[in-house]
JSON list of N, CA and C in Angstrom, two decimals:
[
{"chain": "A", "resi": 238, "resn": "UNK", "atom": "N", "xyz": [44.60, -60.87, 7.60]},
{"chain": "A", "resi": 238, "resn": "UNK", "atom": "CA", "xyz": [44.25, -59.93, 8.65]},
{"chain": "A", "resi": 238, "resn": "UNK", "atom": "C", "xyz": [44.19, -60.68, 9.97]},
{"chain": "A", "resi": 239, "resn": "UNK", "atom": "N", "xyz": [44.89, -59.96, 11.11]},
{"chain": "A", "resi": 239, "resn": "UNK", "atom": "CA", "xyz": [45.16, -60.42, 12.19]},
{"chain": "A", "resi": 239, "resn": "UNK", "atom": "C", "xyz": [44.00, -60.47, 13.34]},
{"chain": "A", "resi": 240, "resn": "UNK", "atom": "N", "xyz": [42.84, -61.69, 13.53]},
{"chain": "A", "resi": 240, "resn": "UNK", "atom": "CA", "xyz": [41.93, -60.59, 14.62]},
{"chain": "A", "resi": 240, "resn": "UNK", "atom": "C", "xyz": [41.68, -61.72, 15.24]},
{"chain": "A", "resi": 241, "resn": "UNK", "atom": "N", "xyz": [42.38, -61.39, 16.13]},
{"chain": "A", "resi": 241, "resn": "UNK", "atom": "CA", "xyz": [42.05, -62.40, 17.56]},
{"chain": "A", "resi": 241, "resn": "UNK", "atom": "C", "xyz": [41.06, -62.12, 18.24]},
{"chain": "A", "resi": 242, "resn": "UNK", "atom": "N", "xyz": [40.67, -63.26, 18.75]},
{"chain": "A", "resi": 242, "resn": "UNK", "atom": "CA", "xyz": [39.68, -63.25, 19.94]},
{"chain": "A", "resi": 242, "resn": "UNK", "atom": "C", "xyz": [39.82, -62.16, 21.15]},
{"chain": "A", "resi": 243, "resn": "UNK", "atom": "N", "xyz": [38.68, -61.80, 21.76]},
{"chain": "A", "resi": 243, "resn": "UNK", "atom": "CA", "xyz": [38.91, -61.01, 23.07]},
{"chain": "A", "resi": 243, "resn": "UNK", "atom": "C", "xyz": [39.61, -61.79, 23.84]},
{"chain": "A", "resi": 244, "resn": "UNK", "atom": "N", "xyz": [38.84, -62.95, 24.59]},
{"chain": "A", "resi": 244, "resn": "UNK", "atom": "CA", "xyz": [39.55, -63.34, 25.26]},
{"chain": "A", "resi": 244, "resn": "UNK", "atom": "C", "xyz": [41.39, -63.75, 25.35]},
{"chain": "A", "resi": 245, "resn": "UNK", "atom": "N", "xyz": [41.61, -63.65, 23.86]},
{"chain": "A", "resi": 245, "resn": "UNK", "atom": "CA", "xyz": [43.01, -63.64, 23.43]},
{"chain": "A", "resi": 245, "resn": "UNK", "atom": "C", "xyz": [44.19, -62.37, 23.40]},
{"chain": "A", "resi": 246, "resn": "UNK", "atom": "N", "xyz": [43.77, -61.04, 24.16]},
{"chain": "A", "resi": 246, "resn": "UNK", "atom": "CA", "xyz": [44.11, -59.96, 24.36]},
{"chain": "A", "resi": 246, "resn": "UNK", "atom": "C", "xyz": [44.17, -59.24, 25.75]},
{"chain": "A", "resi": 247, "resn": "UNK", "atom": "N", "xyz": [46.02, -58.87, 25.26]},
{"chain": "A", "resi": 247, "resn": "UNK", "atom": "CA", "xyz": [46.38, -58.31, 27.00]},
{"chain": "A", "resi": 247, "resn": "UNK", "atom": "C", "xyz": [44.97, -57.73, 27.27]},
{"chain": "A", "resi": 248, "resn": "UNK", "atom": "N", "xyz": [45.33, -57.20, 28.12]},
{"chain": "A", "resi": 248, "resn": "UNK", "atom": "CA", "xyz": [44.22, -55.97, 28.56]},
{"chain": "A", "resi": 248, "resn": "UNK", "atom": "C", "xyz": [45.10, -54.52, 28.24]},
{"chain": "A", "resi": 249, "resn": "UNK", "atom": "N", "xyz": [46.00, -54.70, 28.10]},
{"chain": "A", "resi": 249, "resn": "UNK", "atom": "CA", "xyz": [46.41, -52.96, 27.15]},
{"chain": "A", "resi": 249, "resn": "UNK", "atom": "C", "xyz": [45.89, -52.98, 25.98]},
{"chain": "A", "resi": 250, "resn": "UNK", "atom": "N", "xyz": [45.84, -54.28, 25.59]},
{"chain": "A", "resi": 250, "resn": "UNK", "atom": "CA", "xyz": [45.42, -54.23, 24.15]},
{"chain": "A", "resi": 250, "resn": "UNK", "atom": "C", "xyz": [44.15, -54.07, 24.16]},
{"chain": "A", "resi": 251, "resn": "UNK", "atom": "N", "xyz": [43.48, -54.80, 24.56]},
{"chain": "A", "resi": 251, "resn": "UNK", "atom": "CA", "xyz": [41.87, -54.29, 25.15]},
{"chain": "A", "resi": 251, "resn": "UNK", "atom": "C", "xyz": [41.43, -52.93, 25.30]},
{"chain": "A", "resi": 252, "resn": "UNK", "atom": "N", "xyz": [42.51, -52.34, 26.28]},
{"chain": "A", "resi": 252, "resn": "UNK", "atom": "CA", "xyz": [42.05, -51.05, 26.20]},
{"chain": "A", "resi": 252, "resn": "UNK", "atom": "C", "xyz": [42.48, -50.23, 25.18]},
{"chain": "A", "resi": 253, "resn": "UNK", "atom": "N", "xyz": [43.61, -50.59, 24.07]},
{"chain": "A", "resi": 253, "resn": "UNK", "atom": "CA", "xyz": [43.62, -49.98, 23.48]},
{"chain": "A", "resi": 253, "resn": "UNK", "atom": "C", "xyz": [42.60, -49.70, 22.11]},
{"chain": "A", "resi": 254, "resn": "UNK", "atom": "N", "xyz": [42.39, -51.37, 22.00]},
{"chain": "A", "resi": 254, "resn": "UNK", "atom": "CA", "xyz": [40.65, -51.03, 21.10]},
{"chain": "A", "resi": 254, "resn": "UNK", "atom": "C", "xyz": [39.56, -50.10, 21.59]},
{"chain": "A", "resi": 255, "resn": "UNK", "atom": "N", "xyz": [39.28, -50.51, 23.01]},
{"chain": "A", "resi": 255, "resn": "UNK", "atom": "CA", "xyz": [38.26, -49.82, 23.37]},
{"chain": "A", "resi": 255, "resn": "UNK", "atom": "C", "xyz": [38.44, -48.61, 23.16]},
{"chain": "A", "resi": 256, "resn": "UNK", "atom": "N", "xyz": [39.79, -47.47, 23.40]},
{"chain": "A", "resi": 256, "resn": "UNK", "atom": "CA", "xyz": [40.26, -45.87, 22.95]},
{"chain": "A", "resi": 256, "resn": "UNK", "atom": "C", "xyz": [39.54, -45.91, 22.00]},
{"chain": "A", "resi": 257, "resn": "UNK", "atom": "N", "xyz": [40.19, -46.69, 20.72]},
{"chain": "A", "resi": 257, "resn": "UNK", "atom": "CA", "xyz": [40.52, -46.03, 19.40]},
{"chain": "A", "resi": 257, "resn": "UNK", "atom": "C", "xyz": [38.68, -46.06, 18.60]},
{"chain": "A", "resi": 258, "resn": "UNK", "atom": "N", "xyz": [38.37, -47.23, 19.53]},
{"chain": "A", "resi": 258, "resn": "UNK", "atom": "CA", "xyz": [36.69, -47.25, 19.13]},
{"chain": "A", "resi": 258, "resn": "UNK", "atom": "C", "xyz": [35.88, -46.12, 19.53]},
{"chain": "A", "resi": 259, "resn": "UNK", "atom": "N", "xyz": [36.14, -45.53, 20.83]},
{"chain": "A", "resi": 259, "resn": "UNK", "atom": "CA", "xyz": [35.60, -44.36, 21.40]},
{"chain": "A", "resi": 259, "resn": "UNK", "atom": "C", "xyz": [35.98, -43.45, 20.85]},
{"chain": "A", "resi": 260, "resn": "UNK", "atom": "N", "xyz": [37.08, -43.06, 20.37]},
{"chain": "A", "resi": 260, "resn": "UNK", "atom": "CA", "xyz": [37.72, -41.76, 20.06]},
{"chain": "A", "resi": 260, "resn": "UNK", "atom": "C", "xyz": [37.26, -41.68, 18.29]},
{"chain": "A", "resi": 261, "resn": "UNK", "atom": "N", "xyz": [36.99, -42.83, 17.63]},
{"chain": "A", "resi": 261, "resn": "UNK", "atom": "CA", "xyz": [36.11, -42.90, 16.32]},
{"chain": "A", "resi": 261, "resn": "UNK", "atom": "C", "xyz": [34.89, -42.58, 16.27]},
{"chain": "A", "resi": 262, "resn": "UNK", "atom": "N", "xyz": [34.23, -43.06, 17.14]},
{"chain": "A", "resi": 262, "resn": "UNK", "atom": "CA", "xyz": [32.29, -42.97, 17.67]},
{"chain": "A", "resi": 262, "resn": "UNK", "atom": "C", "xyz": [32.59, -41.69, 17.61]},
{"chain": "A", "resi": 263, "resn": "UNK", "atom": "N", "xyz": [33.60, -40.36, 19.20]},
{"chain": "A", "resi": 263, "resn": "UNK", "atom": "CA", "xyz": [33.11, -39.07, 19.13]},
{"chain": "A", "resi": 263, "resn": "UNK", "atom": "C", "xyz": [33.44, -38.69, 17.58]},
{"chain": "A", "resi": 264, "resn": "UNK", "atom": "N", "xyz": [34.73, -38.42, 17.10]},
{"chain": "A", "resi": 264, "resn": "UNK", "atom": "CA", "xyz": [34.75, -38.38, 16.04]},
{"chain": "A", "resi": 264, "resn": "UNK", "atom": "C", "xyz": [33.59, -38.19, 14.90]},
{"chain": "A", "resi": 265, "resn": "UNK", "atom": "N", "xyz": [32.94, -39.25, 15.00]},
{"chain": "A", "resi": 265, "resn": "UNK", "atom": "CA", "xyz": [31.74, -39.27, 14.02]},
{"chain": "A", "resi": 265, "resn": "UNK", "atom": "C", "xyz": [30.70, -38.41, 14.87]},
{"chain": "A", "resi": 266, "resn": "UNK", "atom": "N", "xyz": [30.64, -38.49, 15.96]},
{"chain": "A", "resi": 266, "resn": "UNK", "atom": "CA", "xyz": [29.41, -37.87, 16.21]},
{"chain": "A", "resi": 266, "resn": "UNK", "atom": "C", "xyz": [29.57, -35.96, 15.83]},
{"chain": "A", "resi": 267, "resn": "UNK", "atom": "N", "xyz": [31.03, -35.91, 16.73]},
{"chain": "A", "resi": 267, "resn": "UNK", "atom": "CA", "xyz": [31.38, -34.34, 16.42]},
{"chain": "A", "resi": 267, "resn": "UNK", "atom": "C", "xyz": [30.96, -33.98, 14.90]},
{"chain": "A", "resi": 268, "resn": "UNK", "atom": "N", "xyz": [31.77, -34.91, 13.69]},
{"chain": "A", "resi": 268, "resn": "UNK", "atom": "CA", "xyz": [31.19, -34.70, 12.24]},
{"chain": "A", "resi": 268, "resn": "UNK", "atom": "C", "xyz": [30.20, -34.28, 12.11]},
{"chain": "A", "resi": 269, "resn": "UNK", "atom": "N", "xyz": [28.93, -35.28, 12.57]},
{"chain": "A", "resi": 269, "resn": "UNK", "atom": "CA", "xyz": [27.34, -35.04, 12.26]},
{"chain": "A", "resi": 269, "resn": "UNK", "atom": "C", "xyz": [27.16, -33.93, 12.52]},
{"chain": "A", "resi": 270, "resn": "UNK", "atom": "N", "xyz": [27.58, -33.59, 14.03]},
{"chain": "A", "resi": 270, "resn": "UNK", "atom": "CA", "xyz": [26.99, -32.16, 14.68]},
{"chain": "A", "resi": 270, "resn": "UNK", "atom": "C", "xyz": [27.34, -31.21, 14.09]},
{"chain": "A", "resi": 271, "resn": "UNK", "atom": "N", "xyz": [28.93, -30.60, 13.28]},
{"chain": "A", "resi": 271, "resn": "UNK", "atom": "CA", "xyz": [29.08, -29.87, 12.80]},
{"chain": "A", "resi": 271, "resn": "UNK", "atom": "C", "xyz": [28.22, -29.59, 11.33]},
{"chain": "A", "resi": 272, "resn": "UNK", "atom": "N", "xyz": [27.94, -31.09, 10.66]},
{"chain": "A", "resi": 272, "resn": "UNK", "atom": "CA", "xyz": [27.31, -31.11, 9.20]},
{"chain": "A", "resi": 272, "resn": "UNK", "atom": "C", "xyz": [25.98, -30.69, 9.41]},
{"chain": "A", "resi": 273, "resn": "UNK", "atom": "N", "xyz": [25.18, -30.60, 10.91]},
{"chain": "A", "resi": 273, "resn": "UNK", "atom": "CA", "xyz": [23.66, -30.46, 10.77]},
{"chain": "A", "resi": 273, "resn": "UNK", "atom": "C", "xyz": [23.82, -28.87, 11.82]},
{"chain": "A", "resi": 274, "resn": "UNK", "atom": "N", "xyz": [25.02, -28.69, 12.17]},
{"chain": "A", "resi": 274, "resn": "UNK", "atom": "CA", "xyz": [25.04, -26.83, 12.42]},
{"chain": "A", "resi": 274, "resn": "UNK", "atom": "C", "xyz": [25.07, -26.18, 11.11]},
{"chain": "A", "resi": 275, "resn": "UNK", "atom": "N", "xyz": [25.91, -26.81, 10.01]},
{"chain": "A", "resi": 275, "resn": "UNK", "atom": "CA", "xyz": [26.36, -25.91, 9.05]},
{"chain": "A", "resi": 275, "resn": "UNK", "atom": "C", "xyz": [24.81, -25.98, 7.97]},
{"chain": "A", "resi": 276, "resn": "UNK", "atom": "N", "xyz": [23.92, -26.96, 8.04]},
{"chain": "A", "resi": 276, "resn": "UNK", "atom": "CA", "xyz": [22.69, -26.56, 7.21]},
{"chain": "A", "resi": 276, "resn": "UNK", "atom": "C", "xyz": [21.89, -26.23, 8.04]},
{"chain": "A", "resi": 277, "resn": "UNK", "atom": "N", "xyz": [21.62, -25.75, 8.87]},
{"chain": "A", "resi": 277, "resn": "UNK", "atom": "CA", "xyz": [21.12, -25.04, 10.05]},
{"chain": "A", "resi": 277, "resn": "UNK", "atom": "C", "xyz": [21.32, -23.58, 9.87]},
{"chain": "A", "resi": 278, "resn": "UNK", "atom": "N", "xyz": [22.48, -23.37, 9.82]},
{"chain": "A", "resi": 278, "resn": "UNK", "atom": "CA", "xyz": [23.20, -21.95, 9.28]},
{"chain": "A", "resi": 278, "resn": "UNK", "atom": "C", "xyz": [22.84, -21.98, 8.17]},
{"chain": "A", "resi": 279, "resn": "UNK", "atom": "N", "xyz": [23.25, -22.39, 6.89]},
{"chain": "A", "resi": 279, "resn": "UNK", "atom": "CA", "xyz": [22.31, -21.68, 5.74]},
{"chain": "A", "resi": 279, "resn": "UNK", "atom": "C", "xyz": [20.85, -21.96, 5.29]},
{"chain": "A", "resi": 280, "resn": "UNK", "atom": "N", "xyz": [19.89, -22.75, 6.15]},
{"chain": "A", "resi": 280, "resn": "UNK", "atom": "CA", "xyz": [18.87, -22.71, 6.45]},
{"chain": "A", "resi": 280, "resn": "UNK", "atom": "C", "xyz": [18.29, -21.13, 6.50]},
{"chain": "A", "resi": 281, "resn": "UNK", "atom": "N", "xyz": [19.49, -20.57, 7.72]},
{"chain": "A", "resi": 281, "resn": "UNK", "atom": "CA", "xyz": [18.55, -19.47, 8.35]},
{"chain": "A", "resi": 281, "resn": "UNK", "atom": "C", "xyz": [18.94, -18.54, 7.31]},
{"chain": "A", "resi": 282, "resn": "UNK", "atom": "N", "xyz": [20.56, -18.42, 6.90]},
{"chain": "A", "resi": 282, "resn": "UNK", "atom": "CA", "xyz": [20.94, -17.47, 5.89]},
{"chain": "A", "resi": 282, "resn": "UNK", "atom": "C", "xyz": [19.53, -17.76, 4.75]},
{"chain": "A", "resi": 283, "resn": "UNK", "atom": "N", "xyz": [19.49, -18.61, 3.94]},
{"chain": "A", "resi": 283, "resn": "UNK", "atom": "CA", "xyz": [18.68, -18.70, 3.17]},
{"chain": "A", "resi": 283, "resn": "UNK", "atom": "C", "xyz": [17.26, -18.13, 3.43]},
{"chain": "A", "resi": 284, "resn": "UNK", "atom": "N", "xyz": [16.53, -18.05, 4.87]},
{"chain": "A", "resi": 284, "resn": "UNK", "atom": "CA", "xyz": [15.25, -17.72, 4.91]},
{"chain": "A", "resi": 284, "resn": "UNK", "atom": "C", "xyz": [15.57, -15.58, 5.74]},
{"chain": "A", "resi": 285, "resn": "UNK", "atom": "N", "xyz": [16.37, -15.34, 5.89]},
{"chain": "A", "resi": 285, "resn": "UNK", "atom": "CA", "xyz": [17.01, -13.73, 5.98]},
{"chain": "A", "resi": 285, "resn": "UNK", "atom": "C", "xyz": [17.16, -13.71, 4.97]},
{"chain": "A", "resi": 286, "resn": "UNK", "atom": "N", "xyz": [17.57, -13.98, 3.21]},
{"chain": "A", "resi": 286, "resn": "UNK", "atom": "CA", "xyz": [17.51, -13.80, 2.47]},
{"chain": "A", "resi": 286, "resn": "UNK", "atom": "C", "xyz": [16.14, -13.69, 1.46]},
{"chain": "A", "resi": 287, "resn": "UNK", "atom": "N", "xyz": [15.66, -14.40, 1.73]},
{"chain": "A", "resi": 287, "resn": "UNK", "atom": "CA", "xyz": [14.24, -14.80, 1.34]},
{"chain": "A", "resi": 287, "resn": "UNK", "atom": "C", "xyz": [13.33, -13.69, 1.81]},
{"chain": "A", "resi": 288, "resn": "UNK", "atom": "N", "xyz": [13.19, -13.24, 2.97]},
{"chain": "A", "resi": 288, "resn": "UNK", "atom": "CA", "xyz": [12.44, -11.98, 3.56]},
{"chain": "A", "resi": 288, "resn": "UNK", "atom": "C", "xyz": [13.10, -10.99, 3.17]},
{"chain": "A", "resi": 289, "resn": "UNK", "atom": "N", "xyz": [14.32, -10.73, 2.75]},
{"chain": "A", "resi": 289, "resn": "UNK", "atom": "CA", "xyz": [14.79, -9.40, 2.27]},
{"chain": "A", "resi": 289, "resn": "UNK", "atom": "C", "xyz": [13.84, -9.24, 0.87]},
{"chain": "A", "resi": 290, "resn": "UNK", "atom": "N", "xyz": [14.74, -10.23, 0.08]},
{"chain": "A", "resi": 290, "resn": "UNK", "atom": "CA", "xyz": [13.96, -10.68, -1.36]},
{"chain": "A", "resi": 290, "resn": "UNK", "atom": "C", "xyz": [12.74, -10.16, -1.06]},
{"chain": "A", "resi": 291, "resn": "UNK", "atom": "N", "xyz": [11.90, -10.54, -0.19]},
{"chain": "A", "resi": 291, "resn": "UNK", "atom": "CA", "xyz": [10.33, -9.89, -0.10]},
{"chain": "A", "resi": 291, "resn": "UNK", "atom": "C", "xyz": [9.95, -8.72, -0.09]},
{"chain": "A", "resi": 292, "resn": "UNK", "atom": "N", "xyz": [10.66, -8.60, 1.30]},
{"chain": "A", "resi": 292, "resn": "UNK", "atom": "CA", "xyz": [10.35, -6.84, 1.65]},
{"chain": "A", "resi": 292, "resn": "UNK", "atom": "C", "xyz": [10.71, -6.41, 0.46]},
{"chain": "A", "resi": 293, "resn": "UNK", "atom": "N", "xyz": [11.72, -6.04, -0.41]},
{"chain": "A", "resi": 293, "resn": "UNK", "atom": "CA", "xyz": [12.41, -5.47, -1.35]},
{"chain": "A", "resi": 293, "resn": "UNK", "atom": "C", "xyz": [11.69, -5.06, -2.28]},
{"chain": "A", "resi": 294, "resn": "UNK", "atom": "N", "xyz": [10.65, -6.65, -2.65]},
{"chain": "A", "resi": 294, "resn": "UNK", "atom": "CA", "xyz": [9.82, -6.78, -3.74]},
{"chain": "A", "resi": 294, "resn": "UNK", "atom": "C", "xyz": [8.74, -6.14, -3.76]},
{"chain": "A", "resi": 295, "resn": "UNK", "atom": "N", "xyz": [8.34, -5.92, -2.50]},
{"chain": "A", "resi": 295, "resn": "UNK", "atom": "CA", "xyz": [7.01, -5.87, -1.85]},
{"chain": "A", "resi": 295, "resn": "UNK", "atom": "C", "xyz": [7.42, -3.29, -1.80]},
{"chain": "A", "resi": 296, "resn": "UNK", "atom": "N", "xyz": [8.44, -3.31, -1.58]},
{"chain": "A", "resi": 296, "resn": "UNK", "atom": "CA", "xyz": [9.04, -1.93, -1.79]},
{"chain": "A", "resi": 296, "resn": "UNK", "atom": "C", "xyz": [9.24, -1.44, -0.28]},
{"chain": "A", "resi": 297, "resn": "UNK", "atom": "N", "xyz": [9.01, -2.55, 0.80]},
{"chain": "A", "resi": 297, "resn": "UNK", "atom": "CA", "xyz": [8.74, -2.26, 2.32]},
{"chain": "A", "resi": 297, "resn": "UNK", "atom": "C", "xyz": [10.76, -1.67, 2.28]},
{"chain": "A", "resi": 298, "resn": "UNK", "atom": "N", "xyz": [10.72, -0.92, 3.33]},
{"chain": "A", "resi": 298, "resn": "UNK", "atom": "CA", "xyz": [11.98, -1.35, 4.41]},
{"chain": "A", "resi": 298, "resn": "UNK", "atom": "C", "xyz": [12.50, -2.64, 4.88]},
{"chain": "A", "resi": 299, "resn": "UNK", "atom": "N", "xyz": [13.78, -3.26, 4.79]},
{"chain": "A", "resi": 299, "resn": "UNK", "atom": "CA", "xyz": [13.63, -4.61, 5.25]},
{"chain": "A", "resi": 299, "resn": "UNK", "atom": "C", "xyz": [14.34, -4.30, 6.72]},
{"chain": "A", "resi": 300, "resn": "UNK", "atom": "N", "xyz": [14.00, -5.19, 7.47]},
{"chain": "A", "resi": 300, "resn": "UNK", "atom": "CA", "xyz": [14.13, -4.84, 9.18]},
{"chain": "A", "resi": 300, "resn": "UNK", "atom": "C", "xyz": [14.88, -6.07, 9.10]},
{"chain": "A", "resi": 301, "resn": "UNK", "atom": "N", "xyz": [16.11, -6.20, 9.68]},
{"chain": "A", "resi": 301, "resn": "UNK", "atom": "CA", "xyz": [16.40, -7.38, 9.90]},
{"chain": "A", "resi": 301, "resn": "UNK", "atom": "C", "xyz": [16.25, -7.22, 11.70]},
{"chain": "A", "resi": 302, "resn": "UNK", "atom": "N", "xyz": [15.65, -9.19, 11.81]},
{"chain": "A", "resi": 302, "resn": "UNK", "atom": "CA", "xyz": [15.54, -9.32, 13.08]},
{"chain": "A", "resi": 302, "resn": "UNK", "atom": "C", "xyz": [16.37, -9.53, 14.31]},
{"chain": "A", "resi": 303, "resn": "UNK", "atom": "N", "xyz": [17.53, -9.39, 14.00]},
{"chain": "A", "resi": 303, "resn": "UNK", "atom": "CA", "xyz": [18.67, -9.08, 14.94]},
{"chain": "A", "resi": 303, "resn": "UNK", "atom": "C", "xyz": [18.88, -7.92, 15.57]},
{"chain": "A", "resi": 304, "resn": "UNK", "atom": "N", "xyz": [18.33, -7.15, 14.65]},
{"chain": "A", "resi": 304, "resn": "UNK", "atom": "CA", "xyz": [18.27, -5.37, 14.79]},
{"chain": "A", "resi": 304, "resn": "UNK", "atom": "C", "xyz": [17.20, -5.02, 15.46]},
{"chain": "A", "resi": 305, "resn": "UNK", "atom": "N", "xyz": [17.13, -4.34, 16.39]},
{"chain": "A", "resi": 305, "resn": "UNK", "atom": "CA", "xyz": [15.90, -3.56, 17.41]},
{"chain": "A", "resi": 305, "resn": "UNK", "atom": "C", "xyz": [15.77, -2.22, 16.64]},
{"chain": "A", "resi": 306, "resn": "UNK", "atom": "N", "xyz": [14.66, -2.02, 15.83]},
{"chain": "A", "resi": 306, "resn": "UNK", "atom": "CA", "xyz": [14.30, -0.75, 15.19]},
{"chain": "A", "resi": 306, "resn": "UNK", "atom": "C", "xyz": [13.42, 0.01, 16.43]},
{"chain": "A", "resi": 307, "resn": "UNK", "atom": "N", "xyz": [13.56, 1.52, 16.95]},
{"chain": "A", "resi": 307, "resn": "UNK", "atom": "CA", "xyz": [13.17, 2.34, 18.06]},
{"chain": "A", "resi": 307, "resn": "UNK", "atom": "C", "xyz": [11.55, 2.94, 17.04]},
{"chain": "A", "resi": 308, "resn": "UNK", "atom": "N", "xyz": [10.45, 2.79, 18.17]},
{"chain": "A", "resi": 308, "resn": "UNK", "atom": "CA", "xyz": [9.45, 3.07, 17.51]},
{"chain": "A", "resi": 308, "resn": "UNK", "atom": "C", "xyz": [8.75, 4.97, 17.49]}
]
């Protein structure tokens, strides 16, 4: 494996590490963010499910809270 020193590198080459390092970092970060939206989302699915389950049990009406019920 080929790995030269910094000081041993054009500066295209330089910058081309520095890209491919940055464009890996967002990369990973975008990943995370999508992996901790998507249990976030069935977090909430799971707890709208959970209060249906209730109300249901319980014999109430279930209201979901997205919905504006008129009093």
């Amino acid at each position: 494996m080929n790995d030269p020193k910094i000081s041993e590198l054009t500066v295209s080459q330089l910058q081309k590490l520095i890209r491919q390092t940055v464009q890996e970092a967002v990369a990973e970060v975008i990943i995370e963010f999508n992996v901790m939206a998507e249990a976030e989302e069935q977090i909430r699915m799971e707890a709208a499910m959970t209060d249906y389950l209730r109300s249901t049990i319980q014999g109430h009406q279930y209201s979901n809270h997205a919905t504006k019920v008129d009093d």
